[in-house]
Coordinates of C-alpha atoms in Angstrom, one line a residue:
M1 CA -0.1 0.1 -0.3
L2 CA 1.4 3.0 -1.0
R3 CA 1.6 6.0 1.8
P4 CA 2.8 9.0 1.1
E5 CA 4.6 11.7 3.7
I6 CA 3.6 14.9 4.4
A7 CA 7.3 15.5 4.2
S8 CA 7.2 14.7 0.6
L9 CA 5.0 17.9 -0.5
A10 CA 8.0 20.6 1.4
G11 CA 9.3 22.4 -1.5
W12 CA 6.7 21.9 -3.9
G13 CA 6.4 25.6 -4.2
Y14 CA 9.3 25.8 -6.4
R15 CA 9.8 22.8 -8.1
F16 CA 6.3 22.8 -9.2
P17 CA 5.0 26.1 -8.6
L18 CA 1.5 25.4 -10.4
L19 CA 0.8 22.3 -9.2
G20 CA 2.3 23.9 -5.8
G21 CA -0.7 27.2 -6.1
C22 CA -3.4 24.6 -7.3
L23 CA -2.3 22.6 -4.1
T24 CA -2.9 26.0 -1.8
V25 CA -5.6 26.9 -3.4
C26 CA -7.6 23.5 -2.8
M27 CA -6.7 23.2 1.0
V28 CA -8.0 27.0 1.3
S29 CA -10.9 26.0 -0.3
L30 CA -11.7 23.0 2.0
A31 CA -11.1 24.9 5.4
G32 CA -13.5 27.4 3.5
I33 CA -11.6 30.7 3.5
P34 CA -13.8 33.3 1.3
P35 CA -14.1 33.7 -1.7
T36 CA -13.4 29.9 -2.3
A37 CA -15.7 27.7 -3.3
G38 CA -16.2 25.6 0.1
F39 CA -16.6 29.1 1.6
I40 CA -19.7 29.5 -0.6
G41 CA -20.6 26.3 -0.4
K42 CA -20.3 26.4 4.0
Y43 CA -22.7 29.4 3.4
M44 CA -25.4 28.2 1.2
V45 CA -25.2 25.5 4.0
F46 CA -26.1 27.9 6.4
L47 CA -28.3 30.1 4.2
H48 CA -30.2 27.6 4.3
A49 CA -31.0 25.8 7.3
I50 CA -31.8 29.6 8.6
S51 CA -33.9 29.8 5.7
H52 CA -36.2 26.7 6.9
D53 CA -36.2 27.3 10.9
R54 CA -33.2 25.6 11.2
L55 CA -31.0 28.4 13.4
G56 CA -29.2 26.0 16.1
L57 CA -28.0 23.6 13.3
A58 CA -26.7 26.4 11.6
L59 CA -25.1 28.4 14.8
T60 CA -23.7 24.6 15.6
G61 CA -22.0 24.5 11.8
V62 CA -21.1 28.2 12.2
A63 CA -19.4 27.2 15.9
A64 CA -17.7 24.1 13.9
S65 CA -16.5 25.8 11.9
L66 CA -14.8 28.1 13.7
I67 CA -12.4 25.1 15.4
G68 CA -12.3 23.5 12.2

């Protein structure tokens, strides 16, 4: 089984600038940092929960996002 190591990603910004940039954008999107697709997705889910009177669920999701 192939087990990639995090250390093997070190230096990608110098060796593979385009690939390193793509990896950075993907990680930022997974974190939900604005204006990425991950943020828009979280925003839409929370907006939908609020519009359907699930304020507690939306607040729990926002708190989980802040902690994460």
